[in-house]
mmCIF file of C-alpha atoms in Angstrom:
data_model
loop_
_atom_site.group_PDB
_atom_site.id
_atom_site.type_symbol
_atom_site.label_atom_id
_atom_site.label_comp_id
_atom_site.label_asym_id
_atom_site.label_seq_id
_atom_site.Cartn_x
_atom_site.Cartn_y
_atom_site.Cartn_z
ATOM 1 C CA MET A 13 -16.390 -11.679 -49.400
ATOM 2 C CA CYS A 14 -16.682 -15.344 -50.406
ATOM 3 C CA LYS A 15 -20.007 -17.125 -50.263
ATOM 4 C CA LYS A 16 -20.305 -19.186 -47.083
ATOM 5 C CA THR A 17 -21.320 -22.802 -46.683
ATOM 6 C CA SER A 18 -21.527 -25.076 -43.639
ATOM 7 C CA SER A 19 -18.531 -27.162 -42.616
ATOM 8 C CA LYS A 20 -18.306 -29.185 -39.441
ATOM 9 C CA PRO A 21 -14.981 -29.581 -37.577
ATOM 10 C CA LEU A 22 -13.750 -33.175 -37.402
ATOM 11 C CA ILE A 23 -10.847 -32.601 -34.966
ATOM 12 C CA ASN A 24 -9.157 -29.660 -33.229
ATOM 13 C CA GLY A 25 -12.043 -27.200 -33.440
ATOM 14 C CA LYS A 26 -10.543 -24.434 -31.224
ATOM 15 C CA ARG A 27 -8.388 -21.993 -33.224
ATOM 16 C CA SER A 28 -6.715 -18.586 -32.947
ATOM 17 C CA GLU A 29 -5.258 -15.931 -35.285
ATOM 18 C CA VAL A 30 -2.052 -16.990 -37.081
ATOM 19 C CA GLU A 31 0.371 -15.631 -39.698
ATOM 20 C CA PHE A 32 -0.138 -18.398 -42.270
ATOM 21 C CA SER A 33 -3.181 -20.513 -43.113
ATOM 22 C CA ILE A 34 -2.171 -23.419 -45.360
ATOM 23 C CA CYS A 35 -5.437 -24.549 -46.943
ATOM 24 C CA ILE A 36 -5.829 -28.011 -48.441
ATOM 25 C CA PRO A 37 -9.165 -28.570 -50.218
ATOM 26 C CA THR A 38 -9.642 -32.299 -50.777
ATOM 27 C CA TYR A 39 -12.029 -34.752 -52.393
ATOM 28 C CA LYS A 40 -11.516 -38.523 -52.615
ATOM 29 C CA ARG A 41 -7.725 -38.352 -52.893
ATOM 30 C CA THR A 42 -6.460 -39.645 -49.560
ATOM 31 C CA GLN A 43 -3.568 -41.501 -51.236
ATOM 32 C CA TYR A 44 -1.793 -38.131 -51.675
ATOM 33 C CA LEU A 45 -3.344 -36.079 -48.874
ATOM 34 C CA LYS A 46 -1.065 -37.276 -46.075
ATOM 35 C CA GLN A 47 2.027 -36.339 -48.101
ATOM 36 C CA ALA A 48 0.617 -32.844 -48.637
ATOM 37 C CA ILE A 49 -0.081 -32.342 -44.909
ATOM 38 C CA ASP A 50 3.279 -33.749 -43.833
ATOM 39 C CA SER A 51 5.133 -31.541 -46.326
ATOM 40 C CA VAL A 52 3.888 -28.553 -44.302
ATOM 41 C CA LEU A 53 4.713 -30.065 -40.914
ATOM 42 C CA MET A 54 8.235 -30.966 -42.086
ATOM 43 C CA GLN A 55 9.196 -27.414 -43.122
ATOM 44 C CA ASP A 56 12.627 -26.196 -42.067
ATOM 45 C CA ASP A 57 12.411 -24.508 -38.647
ATOM 46 C CA ILE A 58 8.646 -25.008 -38.594
ATOM 47 C CA GLU A 59 8.515 -24.088 -34.908
ATOM 48 C CA LYS A 60 9.411 -20.477 -35.813
ATOM 49 C CA TYR A 61 6.172 -19.912 -37.691
ATOM 50 C CA SER A 62 2.669 -19.092 -36.554
ATOM 51 C CA TYR A 63 0.558 -21.295 -38.820
ATOM 52 C CA GLU A 64 -2.407 -23.598 -39.236
ATOM 53 C CA VAL A 65 -3.117 -26.383 -41.703
ATOM 54 C CA ILE A 66 -6.773 -26.441 -42.744
ATOM 55 C CA VAL A 67 -7.995 -29.563 -44.518
ATOM 56 C CA VAL A 68 -11.498 -29.109 -45.951
ATOM 57 C CA ASN A 69 -13.078 -32.331 -47.166
ATOM 58 C CA ASN A 70 -15.725 -31.963 -49.870
ATOM 59 C CA ASP A 71 -17.037 -35.518 -49.515
ATOM 60 C CA PRO A 72 -19.828 -35.416 -46.871
ATOM 61 C CA GLN A 73 -19.932 -39.234 -46.807
ATOM 62 C CA ASP A 74 -16.309 -39.636 -45.724
ATOM 63 C CA GLU A 75 -15.119 -38.256 -42.387
ATOM 64 C CA MET A 76 -11.561 -39.533 -42.999
ATOM 65 C CA LYS A 77 -11.519 -40.981 -39.484
ATOM 66 C CA GLU A 78 -8.315 -42.981 -39.928
ATOM 67 C CA LEU A 79 -6.384 -39.984 -41.282
ATOM 68 C CA CYS A 80 -7.785 -37.571 -38.682
ATOM 69 C CA GLU A 81 -6.629 -39.819 -35.855
ATOM 70 C CA GLN A 82 -3.023 -39.493 -37.029
ATOM 71 C CA TYR A 83 -3.095 -35.735 -36.352
ATOM 72 C CA ILE A 84 -5.363 -35.591 -33.316
ATOM 73 C CA ASP A 85 -2.480 -34.470 -31.070
ATOM 74 C CA ASN A 86 -1.220 -31.811 -33.454
ATOM 75 C CA ASN A 87 -2.702 -28.439 -32.514
ATOM 76 C CA ASN A 88 -1.778 -26.906 -35.877
ATOM 77 C CA VAL A 89 -3.830 -29.262 -38.055
ATOM 78 C CA TYR A 90 -7.596 -28.824 -38.432
ATOM 79 C CA PHE A 91 -10.005 -31.016 -40.373
ATOM 80 C CA PHE A 92 -13.394 -29.856 -41.628
ATOM 81 C CA SER A 93 -16.032 -31.614 -43.683
ATOM 82 C CA ASN A 94 -18.565 -29.767 -45.849
ATOM 83 C CA GLU A 95 -22.117 -30.801 -45.026
ATOM 84 C CA VAL A 96 -22.923 -30.808 -48.755
ATOM 85 C CA ASN A 97 -20.667 -31.172 -51.793
ATOM 86 C CA VAL A 98 -20.054 -27.585 -52.950
ATOM 87 C CA GLY A 99 -17.830 -28.394 -55.922
ATOM 88 C CA MET A 100 -14.097 -27.795 -56.307
ATOM 89 C CA LEU A 101 -14.240 -23.997 -56.405
ATOM 90 C CA GLY A 102 -16.878 -23.863 -53.683
ATOM 91 C CA ASN A 103 -14.454 -25.821 -51.533
ATOM 92 C CA CYS A 104 -11.621 -23.387 -52.335
ATOM 93 C CA ASN A 105 -13.875 -20.493 -51.341
ATOM 94 C CA GLN A 106 -14.779 -22.291 -48.119
ATOM 95 C CA CYS A 107 -11.068 -22.610 -47.315
ATOM 96 C CA ILE A 108 -10.777 -18.833 -47.561
ATOM 97 C CA ASN A 109 -13.768 -18.394 -45.257
ATOM 98 C CA LEU A 110 -12.302 -20.727 -42.646
ATOM 99 C CA ALA A 111 -8.762 -19.338 -42.743
ATOM 100 C CA LYS A 112 -7.581 -17.345 -39.714
ATOM 101 C CA GLY A 113 -4.215 -16.316 -41.129
ATOM 102 C CA LYS A 114 -2.935 -12.986 -42.376
ATOM 103 C CA TYR A 115 -1.707 -14.932 -45.397
ATOM 104 C CA VAL A 116 -3.587 -17.750 -47.125
ATOM 105 C CA LEU A 117 -1.659 -20.484 -48.921
ATOM 106 C CA PHE A 118 -3.336 -22.997 -51.211
ATOM 107 C CA LEU A 119 -1.984 -26.519 -51.421
ATOM 108 C CA HIS A 120 -4.080 -29.035 -53.306
ATOM 109 C CA ASP A 121 -4.231 -32.563 -51.986
ATOM 110 C CA ASP A 122 -2.037 -34.100 -54.704
ATOM 111 C CA ASP A 123 0.772 -31.495 -54.567
ATOM 112 C CA TYR A 124 3.369 -30.932 -51.867
ATOM 113 C CA LEU A 125 5.874 -28.375 -50.563
ATOM 114 C CA LEU A 126 9.634 -28.688 -50.390
ATOM 115 C CA LYS A 127 11.198 -28.128 -46.972
ATOM 116 C CA ASN A 128 12.346 -24.612 -47.849
ATOM 117 C CA HIS A 129 8.928 -23.258 -48.830
ATOM 118 C CA LEU A 130 7.970 -21.240 -45.725
ATOM 119 C CA LYS A 131 11.527 -20.010 -45.270
ATOM 120 C CA GLU A 132 11.693 -18.708 -48.855
ATOM 121 C CA LEU A 133 8.190 -17.294 -48.610
ATOM 122 C CA MET A 134 9.114 -15.384 -45.443
ATOM 123 C CA LYS A 135 12.210 -14.023 -47.219
ATOM 124 C CA SER A 136 10.029 -12.910 -50.128
ATOM 125 C CA ILE A 137 7.570 -11.139 -47.816
ATOM 126 C CA GLU A 138 10.433 -9.350 -46.028
ATOM 127 C CA TYR A 139 12.081 -8.482 -49.366
ATOM 128 C CA ALA A 140 8.805 -6.969 -50.615
ATOM 129 C CA LYS A 141 8.425 -4.871 -47.470
ATOM 130 C CA LYS A 142 12.057 -3.703 -47.564
ATOM 131 C CA ASN A 143 11.749 -2.637 -51.218
ATOM 132 C CA ASN A 144 8.305 -1.044 -50.804
ATOM 133 C CA LEU A 145 6.609 -3.603 -53.053
ATOM 134 C CA ASP A 146 2.890 -3.684 -52.376
ATOM 135 C CA ALA A 147 2.623 -7.463 -52.849
ATOM 136 C CA ASP A 148 -0.753 -9.195 -52.655
ATOM 137 C CA CYS A 149 0.300 -12.578 -53.983
ATOM 138 C CA PHE A 150 3.492 -14.680 -54.080
ATOM 139 C CA ILE A 151 3.777 -17.510 -56.619
ATOM 140 C CA PRO A 152 6.526 -20.055 -55.874
ATOM 141 C CA SER A 153 8.630 -21.383 -58.711
ATOM 142 C CA ARG A 154 8.156 -25.136 -58.770
ATOM 143 C CA TYR A 155 8.971 -28.543 -60.147
ATOM 144 C CA VAL A 156 6.390 -30.269 -62.328
ATOM 145 C CA LEU A 157 6.360 -33.954 -61.512
ATOM 146 C CA SER A 158 5.381 -36.004 -64.543
ATOM 147 C CA GLN A 159 6.114 -39.553 -65.623
ATOM 148 C CA SER A 160 3.984 -39.274 -68.756
ATOM 149 C CA TYR A 161 5.523 -36.096 -70.210
ATOM 150 C CA SER A 162 7.494 -36.959 -73.333
ATOM 151 C CA TYR A 163 11.260 -36.928 -72.904
ATOM 152 C CA LEU A 164 11.637 -34.790 -76.041
ATOM 153 C CA LYS A 165 9.214 -32.115 -74.853
ATOM 154 C CA LYS A 166 10.768 -32.083 -71.401
ATOM 155 C CA ALA A 167 14.284 -31.722 -72.846
ATOM 156 C CA LEU A 168 13.155 -28.987 -75.267
ATOM 157 C CA LYS A 169 11.535 -26.860 -72.562
ATOM 158 C CA ASN A 170 14.466 -27.200 -70.174
ATOM 159 C CA THR A 171 16.977 -26.514 -72.985
ATOM 160 C CA LEU A 172 15.157 -23.352 -74.057
ATOM 161 C CA SER A 173 15.517 -22.086 -70.511
ATOM 162 C CA LEU A 174 19.277 -22.715 -70.651
ATOM 163 C CA LEU A 175 19.595 -20.843 -73.965
ATOM 164 C CA PHE A 176 18.518 -17.711 -72.154
ATOM 165 C CA CYS A 177 21.006 -18.281 -69.314
ATOM 166 C CA VAL A 178 22.279 -14.685 -69.536
ATOM 167 C CA ARG A 179 19.103 -13.591 -67.727
ATOM 168 C CA LYS A 180 20.343 -15.450 -64.630
ATOM 169 C CA VAL A 181 22.705 -12.535 -64.085
ATOM 170 C CA TYR A 182 19.875 -10.063 -63.562
ATOM 171 C CA LYS A 183 17.089 -12.390 -62.435
ATOM 172 C CA LYS A 184 15.202 -10.666 -59.646
ATOM 173 C CA TYR A 185 14.337 -12.258 -56.339
ATOM 174 C CA LEU A 186 10.735 -11.350 -57.119
ATOM 175 C CA THR A 187 9.347 -10.839 -60.638
ATOM 176 C CA LYS A 188 6.129 -8.894 -61.025
ATOM 177 C CA VAL A 189 3.691 -10.570 -63.404
ATOM 178 C CA ASP A 190 0.305 -9.382 -64.636
ATOM 179 C CA TYR A 191 -2.315 -10.036 -67.286
ATOM 180 C CA LYS A 192 -0.256 -8.254 -69.979
ATOM 181 C CA ASP A 193 2.498 -10.864 -69.588
ATOM 182 C CA ALA A 194 -0.072 -13.578 -70.239
ATOM 183 C CA LEU A 195 -1.268 -11.803 -73.387
ATOM 184 C CA LEU A 196 2.258 -11.189 -74.686
ATOM 185 C CA SER A 197 3.379 -14.761 -73.981
ATOM 186 C CA TRP A 198 0.063 -16.477 -74.774
ATOM 187 C CA ARG A 199 0.524 -19.016 -72.026
ATOM 188 C CA ASP A 200 -0.295 -19.336 -68.345
ATOM 189 C CA CYS A 201 2.369 -17.204 -66.650
ATOM 190 C CA PHE A 202 0.653 -17.493 -63.262
ATOM 191 C CA LEU A 203 0.795 -21.293 -62.844
ATOM 192 C CA ALA A 204 -2.073 -23.217 -61.275
ATOM 193 C CA PRO A 205 -2.902 -21.685 -57.854
ATOM 194 C CA THR A 206 -2.701 -25.066 -56.145
ATOM 195 C CA CYS A 207 0.883 -25.481 -55.086
ATOM 196 C CA GLY A 208 1.892 -23.237 -52.191
ATOM 197 C CA ILE A 209 0.754 -19.963 -53.782
ATOM 198 C CA CYS A 210 0.350 -17.309 -51.076
ATOM 199 C CA PHE A 211 -2.250 -14.528 -50.949
ATOM 200 C CA LEU A 212 -2.722 -11.660 -48.563
ATOM 201 C CA HIS A 213 -5.992 -12.685 -46.908
ATOM 202 C CA ASP A 214 -7.477 -9.192 -47.068
ATOM 203 C CA SER A 215 -6.817 -9.033 -50.820
ATOM 204 C CA LEU A 216 -8.581 -12.350 -51.381
ATOM 205 C CA GLN A 217 -11.569 -11.155 -49.404
ATOM 206 C CA GLU A 218 -11.661 -7.911 -51.372
ATOM 207 C CA TYR A 219 -11.483 -9.816 -54.669
ATOM 208 C CA GLY A 220 -14.463 -11.959 -53.698
ATOM 209 C CA GLU A 221 -15.313 -15.548 -54.466
ATOM 210 C CA ILE A 222 -13.471 -17.545 -57.097
ATOM 211 C CA LYS A 223 -15.992 -18.011 -59.889
ATOM 212 C CA GLU A 224 -16.524 -21.112 -61.980
ATOM 213 C CA VAL A 225 -16.040 -19.784 -65.503
ATOM 214 C CA PHE A 226 -14.486 -21.374 -68.591
ATOM 215 C CA GLY A 227 -14.459 -24.818 -66.957
ATOM 216 C CA LYS A 228 -10.992 -26.265 -66.349
ATOM 217 C CA ALA A 229 -9.410 -22.919 -67.229
ATOM 218 C CA TRP A 230 -10.771 -21.411 -63.984
ATOM 219 C CA ASP A 231 -7.332 -21.129 -62.351
ATOM 220 C CA PHE A 232 -5.865 -19.103 -65.206
ATOM 221 C CA VAL A 233 -9.019 -16.964 -65.351
ATOM 222 C CA PHE A 234 -8.871 -16.318 -61.601
ATOM 223 C CA LEU A 235 -5.251 -15.142 -61.491
ATOM 224 C CA TYR A 236 -5.572 -13.251 -64.775
ATOM 225 C CA GLU A 237 -8.453 -11.243 -63.324
ATOM 226 C CA PHE A 238 -6.844 -10.992 -59.865
ATOM 227 C CA SER A 239 -3.666 -9.467 -61.378
ATOM 228 C CA LYS A 240 -5.650 -6.624 -62.944
ATOM 229 C CA LYS A 241 -6.293 -5.144 -59.505
ATOM 230 C CA PHE A 242 -3.686 -6.693 -57.227
ATOM 231 C CA ASN A 243 0.093 -7.116 -57.362
ATOM 232 C CA VAL A 244 1.346 -10.620 -58.152
ATOM 233 C CA TYR A 245 4.982 -11.707 -57.876
ATOM 234 C CA ILE A 246 6.829 -14.883 -58.893
ATOM 235 C CA MET A 247 9.426 -16.114 -56.409
ATOM 236 C CA LYS A 248 12.853 -16.900 -57.819
ATOM 237 C CA ASN A 249 13.587 -20.167 -56.004
ATOM 238 C CA ARG A 250 11.694 -23.436 -56.482
ATOM 239 C CA THR A 251 9.925 -24.498 -53.322
ATOM 240 C CA ALA A 252 7.045 -26.770 -54.361
ATOM 241 C CA VAL A 253 6.116 -29.800 -56.442
ATOM 242 C CA TYR A 254 3.119 -29.823 -58.768
ATOM 243 C CA ARG A 255 1.920 -33.294 -59.670
ATOM 244 C CA LEU A 256 0.755 -33.241 -63.285
ATOM 245 C CA GLU A 257 -2.002 -35.785 -63.646
ATOM 246 C CA SER A 258 -1.485 -38.112 -66.563
ATOM 247 C CA GLY A 259 -3.442 -36.930 -69.577
ATOM 248 C CA VAL A 260 -5.095 -33.851 -68.022
ATOM 249 C CA THR A 261 -3.526 -31.325 -70.391
ATOM 250 C CA LYS A 262 -4.221 -33.672 -73.315
ATOM 251 C CA ASN A 263 -7.900 -34.035 -72.429
ATOM 252 C CA LYS A 264 -9.973 -32.657 -75.312
ATOM 253 C CA PHE A 265 -12.566 -31.037 -73.057
ATOM 254 C CA THR A 266 -9.895 -29.367 -70.896
ATOM 255 C CA GLN A 267 -8.215 -28.036 -74.017
ATOM 256 C CA LEU A 268 -11.563 -26.818 -75.322
ATOM 257 C CA ASP A 269 -12.082 -24.775 -72.130
ATOM 258 C CA PHE A 270 -8.695 -23.104 -72.587
ATOM 259 C CA TYR A 271 -9.336 -22.559 -76.308
ATOM 260 C CA GLU A 272 -12.595 -20.760 -75.596
ATOM 261 C CA TYR A 273 -10.962 -18.540 -72.995
ATOM 262 C CA ASN A 274 -7.924 -17.754 -75.150
ATOM 263 C CA GLN A 275 -10.161 -16.754 -78.059
ATOM 264 C CA TYR A 276 -12.173 -14.573 -75.694
ATOM 265 C CA LEU A 277 -8.960 -12.883 -74.489
ATOM 266 C CA LEU A 278 -7.784 -12.299 -78.047
ATOM 267 C CA LYS A 279 -11.011 -10.575 -79.056
ATOM 268 C CA ALA A 280 -11.117 -8.506 -75.854
ATOM 269 C CA SER A 281 -7.431 -7.477 -75.811
ATOM 270 C CA GLU A 282 -6.517 -3.842 -76.344
ATOM 271 C CA LEU A 283 -2.765 -4.524 -76.631
ATOM 272 C CA GLN A 284 -1.222 -3.380 -79.911
ATOM 273 C CA PHE A 285 0.844 -6.592 -80.007
ATOM 274 C CA ASN A 286 -2.315 -8.709 -80.052
ATOM 275 C CA LYS A 287 -3.965 -6.506 -82.690
ATOM 276 C CA TYR A 288 -0.927 -6.705 -84.998
ATOM 277 C CA PHE A 289 -0.643 -10.498 -84.706
ATOM 278 C CA TYR A 290 -4.390 -11.133 -84.399
ATOM 279 C CA ASN A 291 -4.692 -13.677 -87.217
ATOM 280 C CA GLU A 292 -1.479 -15.445 -86.244
ATOM 281 C CA ILE A 293 -2.577 -15.792 -82.598
ATOM 282 C CA TYR A 294 -6.027 -16.873 -83.805
ATOM 283 C CA TRP A 295 -4.429 -19.785 -85.671
ATOM 284 C CA PHE A 296 -1.946 -20.488 -82.871
ATOM 285 C CA ASN A 297 -4.795 -20.978 -80.395
ATOM 286 C CA TYR A 298 -6.238 -23.578 -82.751
ATOM 287 C CA LYS A 299 -3.049 -25.385 -83.809
ATOM 288 C CA ARG A 300 -1.758 -25.945 -80.275
ATOM 289 C CA ASN A 301 -4.538 -28.498 -79.573
ATOM 290 C CA ILE A 302 -4.630 -32.240 -80.107
ATOM 291 C CA ASP A 303 -6.598 -33.619 -83.074
ATOM 292 C CA GLU A 304 -9.618 -34.617 -80.946
ATOM 293 C CA THR A 305 -9.938 -31.043 -79.640
ATOM 294 C CA LYS A 306 -9.607 -29.596 -83.137
ATOM 295 C CA GLU A 307 -12.455 -31.854 -84.239
ATOM 296 C CA LEU A 308 -14.614 -30.564 -81.374
ATOM 297 C CA ILE A 309 -13.807 -26.971 -82.327
ATOM 298 C CA ARG A 310 -14.748 -27.650 -85.957
ATOM 299 C CA ASP A 311 -17.963 -29.445 -84.992
ATOM 300 C CA LYS A 312 -19.007 -26.519 -82.797
ATOM 301 C CA GLY A 313 -18.235 -24.000 -85.546
ATOM 302 C CA MET A 314 -15.793 -22.176 -83.255
ATOM 303 C CA PHE A 315 -13.107 -21.466 -85.858
ATOM 304 C CA ASP A 316 -13.159 -19.535 -89.132
ATOM 305 C CA PHE A 317 -10.893 -21.327 -91.596
ATOM 306 C CA ASN A 318 -11.164 -18.402 -93.999
ATOM 307 C CA THR A 319 -8.961 -16.353 -91.673
ATOM 308 C CA LYS A 320 -5.641 -15.751 -93.469
ATOM 309 C CA TYR A 321 -2.297 -15.511 -91.732
ATOM 310 C CA SER A 322 1.286 -14.840 -92.755
ATOM 311 C CA ARG A 323 3.837 -17.585 -92.083
ATOM 312 C CA ILE A 324 6.544 -14.951 -91.651
ATOM 313 C CA LYS A 325 4.426 -13.035 -89.147
ATOM 314 C CA PHE A 326 3.589 -16.322 -87.425
ATOM 315 C CA LEU A 327 7.318 -17.067 -86.939
ATOM 316 C CA LEU A 328 7.876 -13.502 -85.750
ATOM 317 C CA PHE A 329 5.009 -13.864 -83.274
ATOM 318 C CA LYS A 330 6.433 -17.159 -81.938
ATOM 319 C CA SER A 331 9.871 -15.548 -81.545
ATOM 320 C CA LYS A 332 8.496 -12.543 -79.685
ATOM 321 C CA GLN A 333 6.366 -14.824 -77.538
ATOM 322 C CA MET A 334 9.377 -16.933 -76.530
ATOM 323 C CA ILE A 335 11.671 -13.951 -75.932
ATOM 324 C CA ASN A 336 9.132 -12.195 -73.716
ATOM 325 C CA TYR A 337 8.498 -15.366 -71.727
ATOM 326 C CA TYR A 338 12.115 -16.237 -71.017
ATOM 327 C CA LEU A 339 13.725 -12.796 -70.740
ATOM 328 C CA ARG A 340 10.984 -11.732 -68.327
ATOM 329 C CA ASN A 341 11.873 -14.805 -66.213
ATOM 330 C CA LEU A 342 8.341 -16.166 -66.373
ATOM 331 C CA ASP A 343 9.456 -19.791 -66.796
ATOM 332 C CA ALA A 344 8.908 -20.699 -63.159
ATOM 333 C CA GLU A 345 8.460 -24.415 -63.842
ATOM 334 C CA LYS A 346 10.952 -27.204 -64.420
ATOM 335 C CA ILE A 347 9.668 -30.584 -65.605
ATOM 336 C CA VAL A 348 11.158 -33.483 -63.689
ATOM 337 C CA SER A 349 10.566 -37.128 -62.842
ATOM 338 C CA LYS A 350 10.231 -38.361 -59.286
ATOM 339 C CA GLU A 351 13.872 -39.471 -59.241
ATOM 340 C CA ASP A 352 15.083 -35.945 -60.106
ATOM 341 C CA ILE A 353 13.868 -34.397 -56.854
ATOM 342 C CA LEU A 354 14.590 -37.189 -54.379
#
């Protein structure tokens, strides 16, 4: 059970049980919030679904009066405002507490859904039931919207996906992913849980509150731990758009959070793969960072430069990492510009 806080309803306080609760935690980002809400309301055949949109504002000083008035006649949209600022993860937990749906979807205020999202999600739920898959979580494949991402890096990632095109022949409608995939690929195979990801409400409640650990790496930590007990599946078709904030992944403090968590995972891992390539992964976790982050790591004494590694084993590790990632169909993201998805 998630820890409860007080939130007052701003409009449309009367609610009933529904199939889907689309939860939008927000804080001082109204320039994107309307697009997020409207992307739900503009779903294909939206009238077929039993749903609610819950917007939980974490800024007690702003009641978003102008925005609320635009949805005052829509009985599927509900606005709440926390009486105190409970932080980003506290707000996510409050969304779970307020949700009435059998399924809980998270949509952060700067992301949005494509029109096919609920339709594809419903197909995935039915597919799981038909094939006796005990699914607790559905992760939509998505587009990553970025104007700042280098053209070369974008082209390289998308080209690598094409090189493994043979997998398209056997690509499953749903791909099961768990913490072992993350350890074998040494990257976030779960994607940030902010962009239409769907959880069985009962499973979320059983898991408990999302904890604030390892700073900006909280989302990876949450799904990594969630997948140890519950079944997580990646959906084949892209149905959402994740807006990559300029510079976030290049922020030295964000990278430091992920470095600390990755080193923790390496030391804690019982996988033979990680034990065999321990030194190579140890160096990989360091080398993947920008120079400013490396300087922070050195200053904090968080890396042992006496650790030796084999260049041949390092290349073998990188090859195995890439093969596992692509042949397992874990590349659920495609980097695009705004023009690519219009």
